[in-house]
mmCIF file of C-alpha atoms and ligand atoms in Angstrom:
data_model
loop_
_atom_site.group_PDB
_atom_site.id
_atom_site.type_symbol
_atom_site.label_atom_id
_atom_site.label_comp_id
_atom_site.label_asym_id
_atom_site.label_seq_id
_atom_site.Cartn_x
_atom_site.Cartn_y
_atom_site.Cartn_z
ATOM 1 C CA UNK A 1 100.688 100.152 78.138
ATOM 2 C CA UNK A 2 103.464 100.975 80.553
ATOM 3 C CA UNK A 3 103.187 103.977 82.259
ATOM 4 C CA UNK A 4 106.247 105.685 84.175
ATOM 5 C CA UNK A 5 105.788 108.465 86.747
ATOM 6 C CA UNK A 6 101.734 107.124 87.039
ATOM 7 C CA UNK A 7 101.966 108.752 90.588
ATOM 8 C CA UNK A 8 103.086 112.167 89.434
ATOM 9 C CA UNK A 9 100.352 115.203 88.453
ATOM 10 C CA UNK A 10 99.677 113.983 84.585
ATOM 11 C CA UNK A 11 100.473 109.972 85.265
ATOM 12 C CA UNK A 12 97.031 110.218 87.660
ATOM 13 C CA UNK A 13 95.095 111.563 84.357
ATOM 14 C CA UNK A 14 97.132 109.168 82.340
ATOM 15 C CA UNK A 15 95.766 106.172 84.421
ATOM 16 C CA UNK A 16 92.107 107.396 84.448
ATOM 17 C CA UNK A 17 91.885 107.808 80.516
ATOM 18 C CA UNK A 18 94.016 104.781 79.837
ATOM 19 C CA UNK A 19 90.786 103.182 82.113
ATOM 20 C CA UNK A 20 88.214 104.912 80.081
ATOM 21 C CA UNK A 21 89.582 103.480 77.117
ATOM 22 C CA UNK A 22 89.630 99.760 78.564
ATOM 23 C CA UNK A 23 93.441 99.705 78.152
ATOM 24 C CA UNK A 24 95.478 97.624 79.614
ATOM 25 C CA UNK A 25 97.949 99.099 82.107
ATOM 26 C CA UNK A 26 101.401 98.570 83.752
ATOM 27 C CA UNK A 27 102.629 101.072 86.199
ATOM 28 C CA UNK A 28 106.143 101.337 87.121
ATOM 29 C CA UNK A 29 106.365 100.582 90.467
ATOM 30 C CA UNK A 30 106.615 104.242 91.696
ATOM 31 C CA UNK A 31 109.712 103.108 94.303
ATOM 32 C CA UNK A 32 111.613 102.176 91.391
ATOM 33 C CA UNK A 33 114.193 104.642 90.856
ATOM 34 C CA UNK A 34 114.861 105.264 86.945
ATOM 35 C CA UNK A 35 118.366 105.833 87.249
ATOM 36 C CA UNK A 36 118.692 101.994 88.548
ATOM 37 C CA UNK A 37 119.268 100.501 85.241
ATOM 38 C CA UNK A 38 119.406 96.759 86.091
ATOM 39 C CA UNK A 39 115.813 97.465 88.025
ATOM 40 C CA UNK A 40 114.314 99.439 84.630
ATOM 41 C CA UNK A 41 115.585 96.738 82.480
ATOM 42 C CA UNK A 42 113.846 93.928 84.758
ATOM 43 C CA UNK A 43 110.526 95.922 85.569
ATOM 44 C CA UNK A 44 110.571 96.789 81.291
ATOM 45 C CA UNK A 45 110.613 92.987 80.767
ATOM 46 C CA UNK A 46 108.700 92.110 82.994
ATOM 47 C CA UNK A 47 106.033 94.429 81.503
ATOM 48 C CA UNK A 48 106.042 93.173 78.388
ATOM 49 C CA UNK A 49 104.053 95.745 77.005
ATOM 50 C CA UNK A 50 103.451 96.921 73.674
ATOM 51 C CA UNK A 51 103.788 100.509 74.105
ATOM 52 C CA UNK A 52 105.405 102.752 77.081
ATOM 53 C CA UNK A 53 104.151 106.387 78.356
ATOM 54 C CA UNK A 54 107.546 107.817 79.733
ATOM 55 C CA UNK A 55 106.264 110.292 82.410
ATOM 56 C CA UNK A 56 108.649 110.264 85.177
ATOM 57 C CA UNK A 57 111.402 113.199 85.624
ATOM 58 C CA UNK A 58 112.530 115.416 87.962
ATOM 59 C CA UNK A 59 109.751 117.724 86.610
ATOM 60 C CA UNK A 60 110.363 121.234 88.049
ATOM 61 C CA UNK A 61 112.133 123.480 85.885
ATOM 62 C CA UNK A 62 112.762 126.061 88.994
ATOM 63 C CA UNK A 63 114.322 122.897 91.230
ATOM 64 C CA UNK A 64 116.749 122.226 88.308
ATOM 65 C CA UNK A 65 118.493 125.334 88.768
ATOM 66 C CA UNK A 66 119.362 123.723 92.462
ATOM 67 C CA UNK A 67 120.764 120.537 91.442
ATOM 68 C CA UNK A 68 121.554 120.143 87.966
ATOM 69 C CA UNK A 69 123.326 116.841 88.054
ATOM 70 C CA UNK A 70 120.004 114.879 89.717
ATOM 71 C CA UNK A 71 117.942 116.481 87.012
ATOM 72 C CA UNK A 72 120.415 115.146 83.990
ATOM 73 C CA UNK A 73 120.564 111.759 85.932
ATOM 74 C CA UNK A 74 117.087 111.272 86.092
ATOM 75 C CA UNK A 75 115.493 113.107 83.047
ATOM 76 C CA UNK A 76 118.466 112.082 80.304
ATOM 77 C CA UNK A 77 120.634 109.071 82.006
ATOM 78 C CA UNK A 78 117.104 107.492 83.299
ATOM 79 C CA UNK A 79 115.171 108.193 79.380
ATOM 80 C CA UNK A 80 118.583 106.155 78.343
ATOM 81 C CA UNK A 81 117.950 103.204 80.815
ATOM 82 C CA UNK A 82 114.385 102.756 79.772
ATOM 83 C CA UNK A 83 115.028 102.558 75.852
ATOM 84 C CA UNK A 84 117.972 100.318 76.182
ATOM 85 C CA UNK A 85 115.744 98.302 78.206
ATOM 86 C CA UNK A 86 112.881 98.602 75.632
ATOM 87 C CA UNK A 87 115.540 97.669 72.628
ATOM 88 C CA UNK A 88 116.247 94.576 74.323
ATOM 89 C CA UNK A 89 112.733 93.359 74.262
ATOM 90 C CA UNK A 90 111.910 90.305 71.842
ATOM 91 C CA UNK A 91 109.426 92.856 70.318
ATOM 92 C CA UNK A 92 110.324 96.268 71.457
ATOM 93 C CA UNK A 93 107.219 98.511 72.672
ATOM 94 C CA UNK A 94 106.604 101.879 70.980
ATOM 95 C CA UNK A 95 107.558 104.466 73.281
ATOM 96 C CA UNK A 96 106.343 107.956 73.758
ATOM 97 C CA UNK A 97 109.127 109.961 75.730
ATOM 98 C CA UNK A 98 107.484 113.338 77.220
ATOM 99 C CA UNK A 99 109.964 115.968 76.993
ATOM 100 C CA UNK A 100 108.698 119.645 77.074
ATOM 101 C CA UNK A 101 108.437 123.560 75.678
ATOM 102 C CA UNK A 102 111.296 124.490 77.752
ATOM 103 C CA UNK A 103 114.185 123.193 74.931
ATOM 104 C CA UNK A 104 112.666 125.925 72.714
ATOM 105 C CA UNK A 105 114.307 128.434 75.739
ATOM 106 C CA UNK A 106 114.314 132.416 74.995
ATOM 107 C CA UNK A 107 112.199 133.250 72.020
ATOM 108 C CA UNK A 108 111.151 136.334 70.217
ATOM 109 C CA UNK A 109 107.219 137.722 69.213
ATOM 110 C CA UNK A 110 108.556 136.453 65.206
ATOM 111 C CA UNK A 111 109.121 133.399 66.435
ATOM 112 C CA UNK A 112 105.682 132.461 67.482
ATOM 113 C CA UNK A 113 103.313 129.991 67.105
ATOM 114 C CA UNK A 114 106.694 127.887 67.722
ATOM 115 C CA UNK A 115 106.877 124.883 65.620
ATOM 116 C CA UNK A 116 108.413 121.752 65.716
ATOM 117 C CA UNK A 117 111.328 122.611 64.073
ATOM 118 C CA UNK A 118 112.091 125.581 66.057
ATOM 119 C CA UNK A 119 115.966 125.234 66.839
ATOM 120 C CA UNK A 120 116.560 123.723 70.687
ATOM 121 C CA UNK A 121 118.100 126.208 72.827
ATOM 122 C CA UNK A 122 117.842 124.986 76.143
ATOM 123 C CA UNK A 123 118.287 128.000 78.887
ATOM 124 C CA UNK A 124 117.486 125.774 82.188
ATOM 125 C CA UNK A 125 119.716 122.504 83.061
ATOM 126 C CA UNK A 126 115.826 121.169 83.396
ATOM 127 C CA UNK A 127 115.213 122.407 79.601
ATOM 128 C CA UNK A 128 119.066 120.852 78.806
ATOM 129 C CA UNK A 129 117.854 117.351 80.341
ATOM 130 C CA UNK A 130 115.209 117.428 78.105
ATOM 131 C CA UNK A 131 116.791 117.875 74.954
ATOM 132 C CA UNK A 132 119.338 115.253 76.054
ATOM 133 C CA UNK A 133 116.335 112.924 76.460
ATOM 134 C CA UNK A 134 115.268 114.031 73.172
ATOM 135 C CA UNK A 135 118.631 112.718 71.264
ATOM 136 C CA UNK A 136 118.492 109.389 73.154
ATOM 137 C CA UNK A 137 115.150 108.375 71.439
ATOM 138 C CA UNK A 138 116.673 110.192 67.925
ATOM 139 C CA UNK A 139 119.404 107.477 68.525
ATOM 140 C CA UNK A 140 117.153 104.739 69.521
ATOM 141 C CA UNK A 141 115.210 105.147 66.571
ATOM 142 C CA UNK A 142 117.478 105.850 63.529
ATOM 143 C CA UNK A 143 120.277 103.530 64.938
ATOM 144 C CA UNK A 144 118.293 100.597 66.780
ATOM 145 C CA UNK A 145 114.888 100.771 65.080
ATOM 146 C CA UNK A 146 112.924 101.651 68.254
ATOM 147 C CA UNK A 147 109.570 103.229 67.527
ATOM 148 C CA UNK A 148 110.120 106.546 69.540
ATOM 149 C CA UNK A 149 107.772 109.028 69.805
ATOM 150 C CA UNK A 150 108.655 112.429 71.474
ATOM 151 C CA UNK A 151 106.155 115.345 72.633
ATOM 152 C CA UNK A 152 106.961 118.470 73.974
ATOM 153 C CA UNK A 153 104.172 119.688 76.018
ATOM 154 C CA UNK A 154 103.654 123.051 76.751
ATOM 155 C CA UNK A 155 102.559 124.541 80.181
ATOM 156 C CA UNK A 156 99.326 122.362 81.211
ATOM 157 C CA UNK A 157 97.751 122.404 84.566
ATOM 158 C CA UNK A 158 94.750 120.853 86.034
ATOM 159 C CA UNK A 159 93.571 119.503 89.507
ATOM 160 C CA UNK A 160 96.272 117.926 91.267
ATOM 161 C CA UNK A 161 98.912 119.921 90.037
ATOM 162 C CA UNK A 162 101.446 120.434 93.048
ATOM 163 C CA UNK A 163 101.404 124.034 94.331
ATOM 164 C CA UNK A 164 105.372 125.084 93.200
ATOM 165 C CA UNK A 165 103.407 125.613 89.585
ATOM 166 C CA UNK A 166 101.738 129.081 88.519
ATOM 167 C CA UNK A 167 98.350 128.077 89.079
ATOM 168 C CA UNK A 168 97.403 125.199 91.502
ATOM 169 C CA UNK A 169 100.222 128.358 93.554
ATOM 170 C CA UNK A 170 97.949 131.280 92.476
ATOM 171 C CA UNK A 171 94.355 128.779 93.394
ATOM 172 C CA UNK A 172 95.473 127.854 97.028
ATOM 173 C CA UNK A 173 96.828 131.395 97.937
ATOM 174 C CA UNK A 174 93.318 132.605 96.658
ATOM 175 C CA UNK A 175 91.157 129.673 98.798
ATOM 176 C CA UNK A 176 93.359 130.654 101.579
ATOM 177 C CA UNK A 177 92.032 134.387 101.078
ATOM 178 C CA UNK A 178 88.989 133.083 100.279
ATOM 179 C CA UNK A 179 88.783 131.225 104.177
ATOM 180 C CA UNK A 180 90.169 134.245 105.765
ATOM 181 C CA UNK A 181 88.909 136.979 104.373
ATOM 182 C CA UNK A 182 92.376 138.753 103.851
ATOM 183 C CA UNK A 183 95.374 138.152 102.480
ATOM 184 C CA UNK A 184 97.813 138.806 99.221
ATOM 185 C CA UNK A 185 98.588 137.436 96.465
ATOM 186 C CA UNK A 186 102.232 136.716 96.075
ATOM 187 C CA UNK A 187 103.341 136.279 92.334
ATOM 188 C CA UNK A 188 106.447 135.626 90.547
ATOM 189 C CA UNK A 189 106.640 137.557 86.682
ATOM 190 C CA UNK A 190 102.912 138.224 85.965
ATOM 191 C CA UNK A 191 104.005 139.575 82.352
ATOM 192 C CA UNK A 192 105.089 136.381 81.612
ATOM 193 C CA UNK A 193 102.457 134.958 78.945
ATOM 194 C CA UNK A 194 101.900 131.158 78.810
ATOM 195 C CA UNK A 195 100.142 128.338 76.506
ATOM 196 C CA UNK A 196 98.409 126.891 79.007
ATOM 197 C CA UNK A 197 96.468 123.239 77.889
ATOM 198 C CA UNK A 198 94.027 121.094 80.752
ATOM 199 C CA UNK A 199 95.940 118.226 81.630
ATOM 200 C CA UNK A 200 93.096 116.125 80.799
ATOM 201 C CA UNK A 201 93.299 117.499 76.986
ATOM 202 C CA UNK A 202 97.330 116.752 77.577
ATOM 203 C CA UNK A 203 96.446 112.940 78.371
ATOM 204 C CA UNK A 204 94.498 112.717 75.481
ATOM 205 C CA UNK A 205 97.581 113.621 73.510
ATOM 206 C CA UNK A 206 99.799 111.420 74.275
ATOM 207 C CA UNK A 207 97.111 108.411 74.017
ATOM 208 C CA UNK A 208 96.367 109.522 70.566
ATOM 209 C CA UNK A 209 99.713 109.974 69.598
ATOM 210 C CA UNK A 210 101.335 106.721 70.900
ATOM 211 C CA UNK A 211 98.477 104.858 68.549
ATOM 212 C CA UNK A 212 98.840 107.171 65.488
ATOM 213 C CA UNK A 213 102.225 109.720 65.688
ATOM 214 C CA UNK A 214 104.962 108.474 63.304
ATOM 215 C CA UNK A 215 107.963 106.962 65.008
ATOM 216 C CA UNK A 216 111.110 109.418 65.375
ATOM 217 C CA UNK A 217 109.103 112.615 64.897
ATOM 218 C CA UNK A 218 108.202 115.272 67.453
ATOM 219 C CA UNK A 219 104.964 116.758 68.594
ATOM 220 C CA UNK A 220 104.088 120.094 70.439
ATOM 221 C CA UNK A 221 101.171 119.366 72.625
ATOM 222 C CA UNK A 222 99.480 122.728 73.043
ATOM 223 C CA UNK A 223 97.129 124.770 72.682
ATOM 224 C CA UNK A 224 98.067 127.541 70.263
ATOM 225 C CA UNK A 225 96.893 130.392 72.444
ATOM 226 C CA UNK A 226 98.970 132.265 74.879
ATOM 227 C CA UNK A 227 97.373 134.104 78.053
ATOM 228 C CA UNK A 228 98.914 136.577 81.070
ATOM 229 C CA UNK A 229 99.701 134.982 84.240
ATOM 230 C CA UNK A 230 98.017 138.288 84.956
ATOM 231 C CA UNK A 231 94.662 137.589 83.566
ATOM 232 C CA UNK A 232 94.671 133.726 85.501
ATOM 233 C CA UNK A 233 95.364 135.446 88.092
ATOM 234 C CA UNK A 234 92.481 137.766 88.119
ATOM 235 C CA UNK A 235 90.196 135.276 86.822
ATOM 236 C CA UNK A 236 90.244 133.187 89.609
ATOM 237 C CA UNK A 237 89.785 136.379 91.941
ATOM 238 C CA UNK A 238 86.906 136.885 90.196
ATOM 239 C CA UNK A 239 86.149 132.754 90.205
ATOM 240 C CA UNK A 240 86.562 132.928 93.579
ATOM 241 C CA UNK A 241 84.700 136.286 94.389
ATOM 242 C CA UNK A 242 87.754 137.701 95.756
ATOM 243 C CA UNK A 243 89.871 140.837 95.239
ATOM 244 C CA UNK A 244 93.244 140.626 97.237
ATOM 245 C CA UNK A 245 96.569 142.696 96.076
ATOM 246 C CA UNK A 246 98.897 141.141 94.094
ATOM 247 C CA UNK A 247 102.722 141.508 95.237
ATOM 248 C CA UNK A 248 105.557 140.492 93.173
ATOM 249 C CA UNK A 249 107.586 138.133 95.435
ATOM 250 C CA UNK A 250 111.489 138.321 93.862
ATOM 251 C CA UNK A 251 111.828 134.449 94.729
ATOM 252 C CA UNK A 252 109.098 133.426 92.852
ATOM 253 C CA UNK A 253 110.761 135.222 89.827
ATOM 254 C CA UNK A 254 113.150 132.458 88.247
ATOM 255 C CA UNK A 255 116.453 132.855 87.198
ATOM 256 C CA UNK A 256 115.619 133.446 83.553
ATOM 257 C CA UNK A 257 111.856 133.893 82.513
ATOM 258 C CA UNK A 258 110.664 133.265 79.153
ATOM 259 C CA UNK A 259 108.508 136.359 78.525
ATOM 260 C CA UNK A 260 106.419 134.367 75.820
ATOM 261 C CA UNK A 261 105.636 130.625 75.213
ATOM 262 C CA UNK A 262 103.057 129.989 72.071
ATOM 263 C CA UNK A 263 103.230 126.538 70.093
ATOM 264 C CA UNK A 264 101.563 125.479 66.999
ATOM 265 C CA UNK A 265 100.131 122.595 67.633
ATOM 266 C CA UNK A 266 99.730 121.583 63.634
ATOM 267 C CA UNK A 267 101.220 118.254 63.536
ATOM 268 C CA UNK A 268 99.943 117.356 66.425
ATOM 269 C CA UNK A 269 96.258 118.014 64.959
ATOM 270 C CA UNK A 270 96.744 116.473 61.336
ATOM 271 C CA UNK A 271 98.206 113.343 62.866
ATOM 272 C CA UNK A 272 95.567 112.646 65.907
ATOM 273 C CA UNK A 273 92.615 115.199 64.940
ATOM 274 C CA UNK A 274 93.308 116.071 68.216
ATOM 275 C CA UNK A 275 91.525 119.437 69.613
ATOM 276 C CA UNK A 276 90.993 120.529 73.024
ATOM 277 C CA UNK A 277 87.886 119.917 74.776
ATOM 278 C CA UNK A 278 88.458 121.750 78.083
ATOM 279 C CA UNK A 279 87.873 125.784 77.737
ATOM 280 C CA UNK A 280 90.309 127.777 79.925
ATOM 281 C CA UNK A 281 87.528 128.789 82.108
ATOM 282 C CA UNK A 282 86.724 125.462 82.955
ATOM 283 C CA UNK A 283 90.354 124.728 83.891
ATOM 284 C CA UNK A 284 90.589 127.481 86.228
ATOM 285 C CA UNK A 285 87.294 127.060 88.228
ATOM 286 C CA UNK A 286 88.594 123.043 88.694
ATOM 287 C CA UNK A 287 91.718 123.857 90.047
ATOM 288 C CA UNK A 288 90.087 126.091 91.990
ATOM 289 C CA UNK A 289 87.401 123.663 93.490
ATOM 290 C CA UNK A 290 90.315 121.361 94.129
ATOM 291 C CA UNK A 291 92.207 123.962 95.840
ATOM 292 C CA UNK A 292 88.799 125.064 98.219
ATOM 293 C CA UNK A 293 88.116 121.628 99.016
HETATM 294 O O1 LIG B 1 109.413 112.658 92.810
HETATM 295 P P1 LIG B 1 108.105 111.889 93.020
HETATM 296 O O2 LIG B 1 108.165 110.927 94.145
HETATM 297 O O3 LIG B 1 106.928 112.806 93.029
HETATM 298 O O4 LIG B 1 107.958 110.938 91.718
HETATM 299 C C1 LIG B 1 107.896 111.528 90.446
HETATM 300 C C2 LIG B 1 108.509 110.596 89.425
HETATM 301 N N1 LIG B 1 109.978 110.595 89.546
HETATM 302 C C3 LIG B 1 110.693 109.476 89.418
HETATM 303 N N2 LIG B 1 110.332 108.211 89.115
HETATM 304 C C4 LIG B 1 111.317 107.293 89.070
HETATM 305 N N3 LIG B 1 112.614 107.578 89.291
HETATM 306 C C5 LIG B 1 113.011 108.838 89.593
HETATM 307 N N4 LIG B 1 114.300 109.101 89.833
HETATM 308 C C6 LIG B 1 112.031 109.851 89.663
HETATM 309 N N5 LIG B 1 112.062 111.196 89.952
HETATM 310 C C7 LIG B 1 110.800 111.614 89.881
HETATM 311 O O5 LIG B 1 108.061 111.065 88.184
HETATM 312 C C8 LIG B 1 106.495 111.627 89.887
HETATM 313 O O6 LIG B 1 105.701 110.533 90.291
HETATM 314 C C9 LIG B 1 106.726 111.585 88.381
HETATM 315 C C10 LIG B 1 106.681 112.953 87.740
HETATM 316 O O7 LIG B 1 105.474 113.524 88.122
HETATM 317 P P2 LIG B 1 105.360 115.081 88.465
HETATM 318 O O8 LIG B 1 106.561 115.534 89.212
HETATM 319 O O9 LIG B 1 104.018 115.262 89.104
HETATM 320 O O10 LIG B 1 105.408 115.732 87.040
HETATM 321 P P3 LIG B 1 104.245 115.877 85.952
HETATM 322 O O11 LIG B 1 103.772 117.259 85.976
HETATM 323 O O12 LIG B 1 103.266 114.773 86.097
HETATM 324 O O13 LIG B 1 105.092 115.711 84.628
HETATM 325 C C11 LIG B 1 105.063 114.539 83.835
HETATM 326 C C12 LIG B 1 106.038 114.715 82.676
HETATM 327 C C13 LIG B 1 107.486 114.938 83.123
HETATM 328 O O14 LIG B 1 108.329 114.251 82.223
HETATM 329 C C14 LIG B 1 107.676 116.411 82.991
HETATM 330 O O15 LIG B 1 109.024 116.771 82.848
HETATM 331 C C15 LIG B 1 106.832 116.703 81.772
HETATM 332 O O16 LIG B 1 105.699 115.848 81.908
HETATM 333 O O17 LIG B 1 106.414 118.023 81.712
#
């Protein structure tokens, strides 16, 4: 399998499960830049692989506000490079293109568990980059025949994660407090409620579903449960044996905050048996460790 973005957060995971399972592994070489299409199309043949884990984006929904154009270059333009290059293969590997929640954009309490066929209403240019990426395997699929599979993963975190994301931010601020003995806890919208999977259950996922999804469909990859960015936070206080204040830091806030994100994760289950195997709890005291050590 090729793997793209295998130095990012969820490529590391990727890797380690793709080792469990005695695959065999390619990684795009991380200095390749995805929006060089002559060097995708020459690392994709090279690879000659029979299936292709498309990880790497410019993954941070908050930095896409900032430069909008980079994001659509990398996350739709570079998506395009890699399945023209995959098309051109003798025998074209299956692809799995990992979009995310975020194309689902503002949604109501009726709305949830979101399913797949949710309409797409992108509110970030990361979200809009996404959904572009989305219509480029469509394309590849019903007009060229490519076996594209596309997931949109919900929020997942996990050791590793870097510290611009709600936890891995909320963990180290706590360690620090932890160290020192004092200290606050600066948070962005802690009424925001999230559906928050272990990376190591996302992983799973996509291996599952690049062996046994059916080509040109979607996937949520989720858990099905939505919790506070409240209640992490006071969990890993409590983890931690902490209690610091909490202040609500305006930058930290994005533009436009989803209050709600809660996916069924249906199709996902009656086409892998997928189920997650890492409890919340478990999650939390992980990041946690990784963030104290
Ligand atoms: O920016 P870096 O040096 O951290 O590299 C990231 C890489 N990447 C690129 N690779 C090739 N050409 C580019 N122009 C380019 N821009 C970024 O993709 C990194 O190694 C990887 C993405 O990893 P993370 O930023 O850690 O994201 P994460 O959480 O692993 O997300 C994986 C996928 C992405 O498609 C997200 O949009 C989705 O899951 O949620």
């Amino acid at each position: 399998m090729l793997v793209t973005g295998s130095a990012g957060f969820v490529g590391g995971w990727l890797l380690q499960h793709l080792r469990a399972c005695r695959d065999d592994i390619v990684e795009l070489d991380p200095a390749l830049d995805i929006t060089d299409r002559a060097a995708v199309f020459k690392a994709v043949a090279a690879a000659g692989a029979d299936a292709v884990c498309h990880l790497a984006a410019q993954a941070s929904v908050g930095g896409s506000w900032d430069d909008g154009g980079r994001t659509f270059d990398v996350n739709a333009m570079g998506t395009l490079h890699l399945v023209d290059a995959a098309s051109g293969c003798p025998s074209p590997p299956r692809l799995l293109l990992v979009g995310s929640a975020e194309v689902y954009g503002r949604v109501t309490g009726a709305d949830l568990p979101i399913g797949e066929d949710h309409p797409l209403r992108p509110v970030s240019p990361y979200a809009a980059s996404k959904a572009a990426a989305e219509m480029i395997g469509i394309q590849a699929w019903l007009g060229r025949g490519v076996e594209v599979i596309r997931v949109r993963p919900f929020n997942h975190t996990g050791p590793g994660q870097r510290p611009d994301f709600v936890v891995p931010s909320l963990a180290r601020q706590i360690a620090e407090a932890a160290r020192s003995g004092a200290g606050a806890l600066h948070v962005g919208n802690l009424a925001a409620r999230r559906d928050l999977t272990d990376v190591r259950d996302v992983v799973r996922a996509y291996r599952a579903l690049l062996e046994k999804g059916v080509p040109g469909e979607v996937y949520n990859v989720c858990s099905g449960r939505s919790v506070g960015i409240d209640q992490v936070a006071l969990r890993l206080m409590e983890l931690a044996g902490i209690d610091i204040p909490m202040v609500v830091d305006p930058d930290r806030v994005r533009p436009v905050d989803l209050p709600d994100l809660r996916g069924s994760c249906r199709r996902l289950v009656d086409a892998t048996g997928w189920a997650p195997e890492m409890d919340l709890d478990t999650t939390l005291a992980d990041v946690l460790a990784s963030a104290l050590s």
